Amino acid sequence: MRKTMVTLLGMMMLAALLLAACSNGGSAGGDAGGGAEPVGAGSGGANGSDAANGEGSDAGPAEKITISIYYPTPDREDDRKLEDDKIRRFTEQYPNVEVVKSDWQYSPNEIGIKMAANEAPTLFNTYATEGKFLAERGWAADITALFDDYAYKEQMNPILQEQFILDGKVYGIAQRGYVTGTVVNTKMLRERGAEVPPLDWTWDDLLTTAPAVADPGAGISGIAPMGKANDAGWNWTNFLFEAGGEIQAIEGGKVVAKFNSEAGAKALDFYKRLRWEANAIPQDWALDWGDAVGSFAQGRTAMVIAGPDGPVDQGLNQGGMSPDDIAVYPMPAMEAGGAHTGVLGGDYLVVNPNASPEEQEMAFRYATFDYFSDNFLTSLEANIQARKDDGKYFIPPVIEYFDMESAFGQKVKAVYDKFDNVYQYDPASIALMDGKPEAQFNTQDYYATMTNVIQEVFANENVDVQAQLDAAAQLVQTEFLDPIEVK
């Protein structure tokens, strides 16, 4: 997970992105913003053979083996249908492999228990912050040999895949990614007489627009920043980045907390102004990802900060909105001419290191079974058509595991161009987005600590933001960062 700024200018990949069963459902660092709800992925087999795409004669292991795989949550019925179809096709190709569905959803607070009890799935989902955490604790298999033999490794999107390549070793398989943005209900703004801001907007624009649409007495907010779980710390980090701040730095072989900087104070003071000066956030501000995005879909807030595909999906397919009602904005720049920096996150699949070599190989083959394959294009087209028949929209991910300018990317685009129910992101908005990876060390601990600070800011009008930041940085430093030695 690099800390280098990744500029996404020119990535007009949003006009053609692939299916993803990941919502950013709801945990920080994955849409937590980002949630970590990956798709059943796919491509050639571990060695890139045609057999993994349903061609050839490779029948997999000679003896019966069983692998357990990440399975979408019950509320994601369409995604479960896709996964069931993938399991059917995979087991037809590999008849000696039994695929067991696991309902466990990755949690950094549970993974250690699952590993110790040998209850973690053979293939499980996680999010961008977790690569180093899992690798250092031995909870992610080193799949370098499998990845090096993979025929399509050079076509994997480096913006995503490199976040799970640590010290030259591969610990995860990229599925999809996002740059955090602000999703806006423009119809709601117009109906309430609020001016729709330009895409190249600023913090001042947000401070003008949000209170103009808010109606606290009616339970309507201008914007719903997340205020609980690790999601609150993740949401706020976008403003830290926009102010030019860093979460941490490596100095003299030690990891040093840096978020209690002048930039951090500016970002936290902005939150204070949103709450107390503008009165633009929900009166009940203790919202996690699901609460905030649900509030947007229900028309109870005009704006929400997240990986854009999640709120767009819920707004269109659950909230009954029209594509004309929704605009995907980059994060607002701190000031005119500034960068629109959003947290760069993503969803990944990780192979269980406790599995046998045969199980690990078949888990890798399952993860990549549909990647770069005509089978997936067929499944994708059928899924989009089924959604159209049900009156639903298909929402592509913001960043895919592949390069959209590649031959495969053009095939995906051709599928999308056949349908009028595929949501199209505005290339002008994407051109403004800057993506910055999350912290390399103890990201979730940092998010949790900052959530406590944000709750104090939202609860206490007279809070000293610098004192809160200093105390939080000291806690993160002593509890989590001091024990780390960087080699």
Short mmCIF file of C-alpha atoms in Angstrom, two decimals:
data_model
loop_
_atom_site.label_atom_id
_atom_site.label_comp_id
_atom_site.label_asym_id
_atom_site.label_seq_id
_atom_site.Cartn_x
_atom_site.Cartn_y
_atom_site.Cartn_z
CA MET A 1 0.00 0.00 0.00
CA ARG A 2 1.89 3.02 -1.20
CA LYS A 3 1.43 6.48 0.17
CA THR A 4 2.14 8.12 -3.18
CA MET A 5 -0.59 10.29 -4.63
CA VAL A 6 -2.24 8.61 -7.58
CA THR A 7 -3.79 11.01 -10.07
CA LEU A 8 -6.70 9.57 -11.96
CA LEU A 9 -6.76 12.17 -14.71
CA GLY A 10 -7.50 10.68 -18.04
CA MET A 11 -9.01 7.53 -16.55
CA MET A 12 -12.21 7.66 -18.45
CA MET A 13 -12.75 4.15 -17.32
CA LEU A 14 -16.01 5.05 -15.80
CA ALA A 15 -17.78 4.94 -19.09
CA ALA A 16 -17.09 1.24 -19.12
CA LEU A 17 -16.61 -0.59 -15.94
CA LEU A 18 -17.31 -4.08 -14.95
CA LEU A 19 -19.79 -5.72 -12.67
CA ALA A 20 -19.03 -5.82 -9.05
CA ALA A 21 -20.79 -7.44 -6.27
CA CYS A 22 -19.20 -5.25 -3.77
CA SER A 23 -21.14 -2.36 -2.57
CA ASN A 24 -19.26 -0.60 -0.40
CA GLY A 25 -21.30 -1.96 1.89
CA GLY A 26 -20.00 -0.70 4.95
CA SER A 27 -16.74 -0.77 6.57
CA ALA A 28 -14.06 1.78 6.62
CA GLY A 29 -11.44 1.21 4.09
CA GLY A 30 -13.45 -0.58 1.78
CA ASP A 31 -16.27 1.80 1.31
CA ALA A 32 -16.31 2.50 4.60
CA GLY A 33 -16.42 3.72 3.22
CA GLY A 34 -15.87 1.49 1.31
CA GLY A 35 -17.05 -1.57 2.37
CA ALA A 36 -15.56 -4.74 1.58
CA GLU A 37 -18.11 -6.74 -0.32
CA PRO A 38 -16.25 -8.08 -3.32
CA VAL A 39 -17.56 -9.80 -6.35
CA GLY A 40 -16.95 -13.34 -7.30
CA ALA A 41 -14.19 -12.59 -9.73
CA GLY A 42 -12.65 -14.35 -12.59
CA SER A 43 -10.15 -15.10 -15.32
CA GLY A 44 -7.95 -17.87 -16.46
CA GLY A 45 -6.73 -20.47 -14.02
CA ALA A 46 -3.75 -20.10 -11.77
CA ASN A 47 -1.52 -20.82 -14.72
CA GLY A 48 -3.66 -18.80 -17.10
CA SER A 49 -4.79 -21.89 -19.01
CA ASP A 50 -7.85 -21.79 -21.22
CA ALA A 51 -9.27 -24.55 -19.08
CA ALA A 52 -10.09 -22.11 -16.33
CA ASN A 53 -12.28 -20.24 -18.75
CA GLY A 54 -14.25 -23.36 -19.51
CA GLU A 55 -12.02 -24.57 -22.32
CA GLY A 56 -9.41 -27.31 -22.53
CA SER A 57 -9.12 -30.47 -20.47
CA ASP A 58 -7.64 -29.39 -17.12
CA ALA A 59 -9.95 -30.97 -14.55
CA GLY A 60 -8.07 -29.69 -11.52
CA PRO A 61 -7.04 -31.91 -8.60
CA ALA A 62 -7.09 -35.68 -8.92
CA GLU A 63 -8.52 -36.09 -5.42
CA LYS A 64 -11.64 -34.51 -3.95
CA ILE A 65 -11.01 -31.25 -2.09
CA THR A 66 -13.25 -28.60 -0.57
CA ILE A 67 -12.81 -24.84 -0.59
CA SER A 68 -15.00 -22.30 1.22
CA ILE A 69 -15.53 -18.96 -0.47
CA TYR A 70 -16.85 -15.50 0.34
CA TYR A 71 -20.59 -15.34 -0.42
CA PRO A 72 -22.63 -12.11 -0.68
CA THR A 73 -24.96 -11.13 2.14
CA PRO A 74 -28.68 -12.09 1.94
CA ASP A 75 -29.76 -8.55 1.01
CA ARG A 76 -27.75 -8.79 -2.22
CA GLU A 77 -29.99 -11.23 -4.04
CA ASP A 78 -28.75 -10.40 -7.54
CA ASP A 79 -25.14 -10.86 -6.50
CA ARG A 80 -25.95 -14.24 -4.95
CA LYS A 81 -27.50 -15.37 -8.22
CA LEU A 82 -24.31 -14.41 -10.04
CA GLU A 83 -22.18 -16.22 -7.48
CA ASP A 84 -24.37 -19.33 -7.71
CA ASP A 85 -23.93 -19.34 -11.49
CA LYS A 86 -20.18 -18.97 -11.07
CA ILE A 87 -20.06 -21.89 -8.59
CA ARG A 88 -22.01 -24.04 -11.05
CA ARG A 89 -19.65 -23.27 -13.90
CA PHE A 90 -16.53 -23.66 -11.75
CA THR A 91 -17.53 -27.07 -10.40
CA GLU A 92 -18.41 -28.24 -13.89
CA GLN A 93 -14.87 -27.35 -14.91
CA TYR A 94 -13.37 -28.79 -11.72
CA PRO A 95 -15.60 -31.72 -10.66
CA ASN A 96 -13.27 -32.77 -7.82
CA VAL A 97 -13.66 -29.40 -6.09
CA GLU A 98 -16.57 -28.79 -3.73
CA VAL A 99 -17.30 -25.09 -3.19
CA VAL A 100 -18.88 -24.20 0.16
CA LYS A 101 -20.49 -20.79 0.66
CA SER A 102 -19.32 -18.80 3.67
CA ASP A 103 -21.53 -16.07 5.11
CA TRP A 104 -18.68 -14.56 7.13
CA GLN A 105 -17.94 -10.96 6.22
CA TYR A 106 -14.42 -9.76 6.93
CA SER A 107 -13.87 -7.82 10.15
CA PRO A 108 -10.45 -6.75 11.49
CA ASN A 109 -11.78 -7.47 14.98
CA GLU A 110 -12.72 -11.05 14.10
CA ILE A 111 -10.07 -12.26 11.67
CA GLY A 112 -7.61 -13.23 14.42
CA ILE A 113 -10.23 -15.35 16.17
CA LYS A 114 -11.26 -16.95 12.89
CA MET A 115 -7.65 -17.84 12.06
CA ALA A 116 -6.88 -19.19 15.51
CA ALA A 117 -9.98 -21.39 15.40
CA ASN A 118 -9.25 -22.39 11.78
CA GLU A 119 -12.70 -21.08 10.81
CA ALA A 120 -11.75 -18.50 8.19
CA PRO A 121 -12.87 -19.33 4.64
CA THR A 122 -10.34 -20.59 2.10
CA LEU A 123 -11.03 -17.42 0.13
CA PHE A 124 -12.28 -14.35 1.97
CA ASN A 125 -12.98 -10.72 1.19
CA THR A 126 -11.15 -7.73 2.64
CA TYR A 127 -10.40 -4.09 1.81
CA ALA A 128 -7.48 -1.96 0.79
CA THR A 129 -6.24 -1.05 4.26
CA GLU A 130 -5.68 -4.63 5.32
CA GLY A 131 -2.82 -5.86 3.13
CA LYS A 132 0.06 -5.19 5.51
CA PHE A 133 -2.05 -6.03 8.57
CA LEU A 134 -2.91 -9.49 7.24
CA ALA A 135 0.51 -10.24 5.75
CA GLU A 136 2.46 -9.34 8.89
CA ARG A 137 0.26 -11.53 11.07
CA GLY A 138 0.45 -14.47 8.71
CA TRP A 139 -3.26 -14.31 7.95
CA ALA A 140 -2.91 -13.94 4.18
CA ALA A 141 -1.24 -16.58 2.04
CA ASP A 142 1.75 -15.60 -0.05
CA ILE A 143 0.33 -16.27 -3.52
CA THR A 144 3.32 -14.88 -5.43
CA ALA A 145 4.02 -18.14 -7.27
CA LEU A 146 0.38 -18.47 -8.34
CA PHE A 147 0.24 -14.84 -9.42
CA ASP A 148 3.54 -15.06 -11.32
CA ASP A 149 2.17 -18.00 -13.31
CA TYR A 150 -1.05 -16.14 -14.03
CA ALA A 151 -1.35 -15.35 -17.75
CA TYR A 152 -3.09 -12.00 -17.19
CA LYS A 153 -0.97 -10.59 -14.38
CA GLU A 154 0.40 -7.81 -16.59
CA GLN A 155 -3.14 -6.67 -17.39
CA MET A 156 -4.17 -6.24 -13.75
CA ASN A 157 -4.75 -2.59 -12.84
CA PRO A 158 -1.60 -1.58 -10.92
CA ILE A 159 -3.42 1.19 -9.06
CA LEU A 160 -5.31 -1.53 -7.22
CA GLN A 161 -3.13 -4.63 -7.37
CA GLU A 162 0.02 -2.95 -6.04
CA GLN A 163 -1.67 -2.26 -2.73
CA PHE A 164 -1.47 -5.98 -1.95
CA ILE A 165 2.11 -6.43 -3.20
CA LEU A 166 4.38 -6.02 -0.18
CA ASP A 167 8.15 -6.40 -0.33
CA GLY A 168 7.73 -7.99 -3.73
CA LYS A 169 5.27 -10.63 -2.52
CA VAL A 170 1.61 -10.89 -3.53
CA TYR A 171 -0.99 -11.31 -0.76
CA GLY A 172 -4.30 -10.52 -2.43
CA ILE A 173 -6.25 -10.30 -5.67
CA ALA A 174 -7.73 -6.94 -6.66
CA GLN A 175 -11.44 -6.87 -7.48
CA ARG A 176 -12.56 -3.28 -7.73
CA GLY A 177 -11.73 0.14 -6.35
CA TYR A 178 -12.96 3.65 -5.86
CA VAL A 179 -11.92 7.21 -5.16
CA THR A 180 -14.12 8.68 -2.46
CA GLY A 181 -16.42 11.38 -3.75
CA THR A 182 -19.59 13.23 -2.77
CA VAL A 183 -22.85 11.97 -4.23
CA VAL A 184 -25.43 14.76 -4.57
CA ASN A 185 -29.21 14.66 -4.95
CA THR A 186 -29.41 17.57 -7.36
CA LYS A 187 -33.20 17.36 -7.62
CA MET A 188 -33.46 17.86 -3.87
CA LEU A 189 -31.21 20.91 -4.09
CA ARG A 190 -33.29 22.48 -6.85
CA GLU A 191 -36.60 21.78 -5.11
CA ARG A 192 -35.35 23.46 -1.95
CA GLY A 193 -33.98 26.48 -3.76
CA ALA A 194 -30.33 25.63 -3.17
CA GLU A 195 -27.88 26.40 -5.95
CA VAL A 196 -26.27 23.33 -7.49
CA PRO A 197 -22.50 23.85 -7.05
CA PRO A 198 -19.96 23.44 -9.86
CA LEU A 199 -18.04 20.18 -10.10
CA ASP A 200 -14.83 22.07 -9.34
CA TRP A 201 -16.21 23.04 -5.94
CA THR A 202 -14.66 24.01 -2.62
CA TRP A 203 -15.24 23.73 1.12
CA ASP A 204 -16.90 27.15 1.00
CA ASP A 205 -19.30 25.90 -1.68
CA LEU A 206 -20.20 22.97 0.57
CA LEU A 207 -20.73 25.32 3.52
CA THR A 208 -23.09 27.37 1.33
CA THR A 209 -25.02 24.53 -0.27
CA ALA A 210 -25.50 22.18 2.69
CA PRO A 211 -27.36 24.60 5.02
CA ALA A 212 -29.41 25.95 2.11
CA VAL A 213 -31.05 22.57 1.63
CA ALA A 214 -31.14 21.49 5.29
CA ASP A 215 -34.36 21.55 7.32
CA PRO A 216 -33.45 20.27 10.80
CA GLY A 217 -37.02 20.48 12.06
CA ALA A 218 -38.17 18.14 9.30
CA GLY A 219 -35.24 15.77 9.76
CA ILE A 220 -33.55 16.85 6.51
CA SER A 221 -29.80 17.46 6.41
CA GLY A 222 -27.66 19.05 3.74
CA ILE A 223 -24.94 16.44 4.11
CA ALA A 224 -24.57 13.33 6.25
CA PRO A 225 -20.95 12.80 7.27
CA MET A 226 -20.53 9.46 8.98
CA GLY A 227 -20.36 9.72 12.76
CA LYS A 228 -19.84 6.23 14.19
CA ALA A 229 -17.90 2.99 13.73
CA ASN A 230 -14.58 3.36 11.94
CA ASP A 231 -16.54 4.91 9.08
CA ALA A 232 -16.44 8.35 10.70
CA GLY A 233 -12.64 8.42 10.80
CA TRP A 234 -12.51 7.21 7.22
CA ASN A 235 -14.95 9.91 6.04
CA TRP A 236 -13.00 12.68 7.76
CA THR A 237 -9.66 11.56 6.32
CA ASN A 238 -10.74 12.88 2.92
CA PHE A 239 -10.73 16.40 4.36
CA LEU A 240 -7.35 15.80 6.02
CA PHE A 241 -5.94 14.87 2.62
CA GLU A 242 -7.56 17.88 0.93
CA ALA A 243 -5.94 20.17 3.48
CA GLY A 244 -2.56 18.68 2.55
CA GLY A 245 -2.23 16.51 5.63
CA GLU A 246 -0.87 13.01 6.15
CA ILE A 247 -1.97 10.25 8.49
CA GLN A 248 1.54 9.05 9.28
CA ALA A 249 5.13 9.16 8.06
CA ILE A 250 8.22 6.98 8.38
CA GLU A 251 11.07 8.79 10.12
CA GLY A 252 14.29 7.10 11.16
CA GLY A 253 12.82 3.63 10.90
CA LYS A 254 9.80 4.53 13.01
CA VAL A 255 6.20 5.21 12.06
CA VAL A 256 5.10 8.62 13.32
CA ALA A 257 1.52 9.93 13.59
CA LYS A 258 1.11 13.12 11.57
CA PHE A 259 -2.61 13.83 11.51
CA ASN A 260 -2.49 16.35 14.40
CA SER A 261 -0.91 18.85 12.02
CA GLU A 262 -2.11 22.28 10.95
CA ALA A 263 -3.88 20.53 8.06
CA GLY A 264 -5.60 18.20 10.53
CA ALA A 265 -6.77 21.15 12.60
CA LYS A 266 -8.20 22.84 9.49
CA ALA A 267 -10.06 19.69 8.50
CA LEU A 268 -11.48 19.14 11.98
CA ASP A 269 -12.46 22.78 12.31
CA PHE A 270 -14.34 22.42 9.02
CA TYR A 271 -16.34 19.56 10.55
CA LYS A 272 -17.04 21.78 13.54
CA ARG A 273 -18.36 24.51 11.24
CA LEU A 274 -20.60 22.04 9.37
CA ARG A 275 -22.12 20.97 12.67
CA TRP A 276 -22.40 24.17 14.67
CA GLU A 277 -22.19 27.10 12.24
CA ALA A 278 -24.06 25.64 9.28
CA ASN A 279 -26.28 23.19 11.24
CA ALA A 280 -26.17 21.13 8.06
CA ILE A 281 -25.64 17.59 9.33
CA PRO A 282 -28.29 15.22 10.76
CA GLN A 283 -29.41 15.99 14.29
CA ASP A 284 -28.86 12.30 14.99
CA TRP A 285 -25.36 12.29 13.54
CA ALA A 286 -24.26 8.85 14.83
CA LEU A 287 -24.45 7.25 11.39
CA ASP A 288 -22.30 4.51 9.90
CA TRP A 289 -21.96 3.82 6.18
CA GLY A 290 -25.28 2.01 5.88
CA ASP A 291 -27.14 4.68 7.86
CA ALA A 292 -25.69 7.59 5.88
CA VAL A 293 -26.18 6.01 2.46
CA GLY A 294 -29.66 4.85 3.45
CA SER A 295 -30.50 8.41 4.48
CA PHE A 296 -29.43 9.59 1.04
CA ALA A 297 -31.53 6.96 -0.75
CA GLN A 298 -34.55 7.92 1.37
CA GLY A 299 -34.23 11.62 0.57
CA ARG A 300 -33.36 12.61 4.14
CA THR A 301 -29.99 14.09 3.19
CA ALA A 302 -28.88 15.83 0.02
CA MET A 303 -25.27 14.68 0.04
CA VAL A 304 -23.22 11.74 1.25
CA ILE A 305 -19.48 11.02 1.20
CA ALA A 306 -18.56 7.53 -0.04
CA GLY A 307 -17.27 5.45 -2.89
CA PRO A 308 -19.78 6.73 -5.46
CA ASP A 309 -21.21 3.43 -6.72
CA GLY A 310 -22.84 2.50 -3.40
CA PRO A 311 -25.00 5.62 -2.93
CA VAL A 312 -25.83 5.72 -6.65
CA ASP A 313 -26.99 2.10 -6.53
CA GLN A 314 -29.17 2.62 -3.49
CA GLY A 315 -30.55 5.92 -4.76
CA LEU A 316 -31.59 4.50 -8.11
CA ASN A 317 -32.58 0.95 -7.21
CA GLN A 318 -33.98 1.45 -3.71
CA GLY A 319 -34.80 5.14 -3.50
CA GLY A 320 -36.61 5.37 -6.83
CA MET A 321 -34.43 8.21 -8.07
CA SER A 322 -33.72 8.98 -11.69
CA PRO A 323 -30.15 9.24 -13.06
CA ASP A 324 -31.00 12.89 -13.71
CA ASP A 325 -31.49 13.34 -9.95
CA ILE A 326 -28.00 12.18 -8.97
CA ALA A 327 -24.60 13.74 -9.60
CA VAL A 328 -21.27 12.22 -8.61
CA TYR A 329 -18.90 14.96 -7.46
CA PRO A 330 -15.25 14.76 -6.50
CA MET A 331 -14.48 15.74 -2.94
CA PRO A 332 -14.57 19.53 -2.57
CA ALA A 333 -11.14 21.19 -2.66
CA MET A 334 -10.14 23.11 0.44
CA GLU A 335 -9.85 26.24 -1.67
CA ALA A 336 -10.21 27.28 -5.30
CA GLY A 337 -7.55 25.69 -7.45
CA GLY A 338 -6.82 22.99 -4.88
CA ALA A 339 -6.81 19.25 -5.38
CA HIS A 340 -10.01 17.22 -5.08
CA THR A 341 -8.36 14.49 -3.06
CA GLY A 342 -10.33 11.45 -1.99
CA VAL A 343 -9.30 8.27 -0.24
CA LEU A 344 -8.35 5.58 -2.74
CA GLY A 345 -9.72 2.25 -1.59
CA GLY A 346 -10.74 -1.09 -2.94
CA ASP A 347 -11.91 -4.62 -2.40
CA TYR A 348 -9.74 -7.71 -2.51
CA LEU A 349 -9.85 -11.46 -2.14
CA VAL A 350 -7.32 -13.16 0.13
CA VAL A 351 -6.36 -16.84 0.27
CA ASN A 352 -6.25 -18.52 3.70
CA PRO A 353 -2.64 -19.48 4.58
CA ASN A 354 -3.90 -22.44 6.64
CA ALA A 355 -5.30 -24.11 3.52
CA SER A 356 -3.34 -26.85 1.76
CA PRO A 357 -1.37 -25.98 -1.39
CA GLU A 358 -4.05 -27.67 -3.52
CA GLU A 359 -6.81 -25.72 -1.76
CA GLN A 360 -4.87 -22.46 -2.16
CA GLU A 361 -4.42 -23.05 -5.88
CA MET A 362 -8.08 -23.82 -6.44
CA ALA A 363 -9.08 -20.79 -4.34
CA PHE A 364 -6.89 -18.64 -6.59
CA ARG A 365 -8.45 -20.24 -9.66
CA TYR A 366 -11.91 -19.56 -8.26
CA ALA A 367 -11.07 -15.93 -7.50
CA THR A 368 -9.84 -15.34 -11.04
CA PHE A 369 -12.20 -17.74 -12.80
CA ASP A 370 -14.08 -15.10 -14.77
CA TYR A 371 -11.39 -12.44 -15.10
CA PHE A 372 -10.74 -11.45 -18.72
CA SER A 373 -13.07 -14.21 -19.93
CA ASP A 374 -15.86 -14.36 -22.49
CA ASN A 375 -17.86 -16.32 -19.91
CA PHE A 376 -17.91 -13.28 -17.70
CA LEU A 377 -18.97 -10.99 -20.53
CA THR A 378 -21.88 -13.32 -21.22
CA SER A 379 -22.81 -13.37 -17.53
CA LEU A 380 -22.46 -9.59 -17.32
CA GLU A 381 -24.76 -9.01 -20.27
CA ALA A 382 -27.34 -11.41 -18.88
CA ASN A 383 -27.22 -9.66 -15.50
CA ILE A 384 -27.70 -6.21 -17.01
CA GLN A 385 -30.62 -7.50 -19.07
CA ALA A 386 -32.18 -9.11 -16.00
CA ARG A 387 -31.90 -5.82 -14.13
CA LYS A 388 -33.49 -4.00 -17.05
CA ASP A 389 -36.36 -6.51 -17.04
CA ASP A 390 -36.84 -5.80 -13.31
CA GLY A 391 -36.73 -2.04 -13.84
CA LYS A 392 -33.31 -1.71 -12.16
CA TYR A 393 -30.09 0.06 -13.07
CA PHE A 394 -26.66 -1.53 -13.30
CA ILE A 395 -24.02 0.54 -11.48
CA PRO A 396 -20.42 -0.09 -12.56
CA PRO A 397 -17.59 0.20 -10.05
CA VAL A 398 -15.48 3.32 -10.19
CA ILE A 399 -12.17 1.52 -10.83
CA GLU A 400 -11.91 -2.00 -12.20
CA TYR A 401 -9.28 -4.69 -11.75
CA PHE A 402 -8.30 -4.28 -15.41
CA ASP A 403 -7.20 -1.39 -17.62
CA MET A 404 -10.25 0.02 -19.39
CA GLU A 405 -8.11 0.89 -22.41
CA SER A 406 -7.18 -2.77 -22.85
CA ALA A 407 -8.84 -5.10 -25.35
CA PHE A 408 -10.88 -6.62 -22.55
CA GLY A 409 -11.91 -3.19 -21.31
CA GLN A 410 -13.23 -2.36 -24.76
CA LYS A 411 -15.25 -5.58 -24.76
CA VAL A 412 -16.82 -4.56 -21.47
CA LYS A 413 -17.60 -1.13 -22.86
CA ALA A 414 -19.29 -2.73 -25.86
CA VAL A 415 -21.57 -4.65 -23.48
CA TYR A 416 -22.46 -1.49 -21.60
CA ASP A 417 -23.20 0.39 -24.81
CA LYS A 418 -26.00 -2.08 -25.60
CA PHE A 419 -28.09 -0.96 -22.63
CA ASP A 420 -29.77 2.21 -21.42
CA ASN A 421 -29.91 1.05 -17.78
CA VAL A 422 -26.14 1.18 -17.21
CA TYR A 423 -25.34 4.24 -15.07
CA GLN A 424 -22.80 6.54 -16.70
CA TYR A 425 -20.41 8.56 -14.56
CA ASP A 426 -19.58 12.08 -15.73
CA PRO A 427 -16.04 12.04 -17.21
CA ALA A 428 -15.60 15.69 -16.17
CA SER A 429 -16.09 14.71 -12.54
CA ILE A 430 -13.71 11.77 -12.78
CA ALA A 431 -11.08 13.97 -14.40
CA LEU A 432 -11.05 16.12 -11.25
CA MET A 433 -10.61 13.23 -8.82
CA ASP A 434 -7.27 12.59 -7.13
CA GLY A 435 -6.98 9.28 -5.32
CA LYS A 436 -4.68 8.87 -2.34
CA PRO A 437 -4.13 5.45 -0.72
CA GLU A 438 -4.97 4.89 2.90
CA ALA A 439 -2.36 4.65 5.64
CA GLN A 440 0.11 1.78 5.54
CA PHE A 441 0.10 0.90 9.23
CA ASN A 442 -2.81 0.30 11.67
CA THR A 443 -5.31 2.15 9.52
CA GLN A 444 -8.40 0.81 11.26
CA ASP A 445 -6.99 1.73 14.68
CA TYR A 446 -6.43 5.27 13.42
CA TYR A 447 -9.97 5.43 12.02
CA ALA A 448 -11.46 4.21 15.30
CA THR A 449 -9.49 6.78 17.29
CA MET A 450 -10.54 9.61 15.00
CA THR A 451 -14.17 8.51 15.23
CA ASN A 452 -14.06 9.28 18.95
CA VAL A 453 -12.65 12.73 18.15
CA ILE A 454 -15.33 13.43 15.54
CA GLN A 455 -18.06 12.43 17.95
CA GLU A 456 -16.67 14.90 20.47
CA VAL A 457 -16.68 17.66 17.83
CA PHE A 458 -20.29 16.89 16.88
CA ALA A 459 -21.38 16.76 20.53
CA ASN A 460 -19.51 19.73 22.00
CA GLU A 461 -19.60 23.16 20.39
CA ASN A 462 -16.71 24.42 22.51
CA VAL A 463 -14.33 21.56 21.80
CA ASP A 464 -10.65 22.42 21.32
CA VAL A 465 -9.89 20.71 18.01
CA GLN A 466 -6.12 20.88 18.36
CA ALA A 467 -6.19 19.40 21.83
CA GLN A 468 -8.40 16.58 20.59
CA LEU A 469 -6.08 15.86 17.69
CA ASP A 470 -2.97 15.93 19.88
CA ALA A 471 -4.50 13.48 22.33
CA ALA A 472 -5.61 11.19 19.50
CA ALA A 473 -2.19 11.26 17.84
CA GLN A 474 -0.50 10.47 21.16
CA LEU A 475 -2.82 7.51 21.68
CA VAL A 476 -2.27 6.14 18.17
CA GLN A 477 1.48 6.66 18.53
CA THR A 478 1.94 4.91 21.85
CA GLU A 479 -0.64 2.16 21.45
CA PHE A 480 -0.11 1.18 17.83
CA LEU A 481 2.82 2.84 16.05
CA ASP A 482 5.67 2.77 18.57
CA PRO A 483 5.98 -1.03 18.51
CA ILE A 484 6.52 -1.01 14.73
CA GLU A 485 10.04 -1.19 13.33
CA VAL A 486 10.35 -0.38 9.64
CA LYS A 487 13.13 -2.26 7.90
#
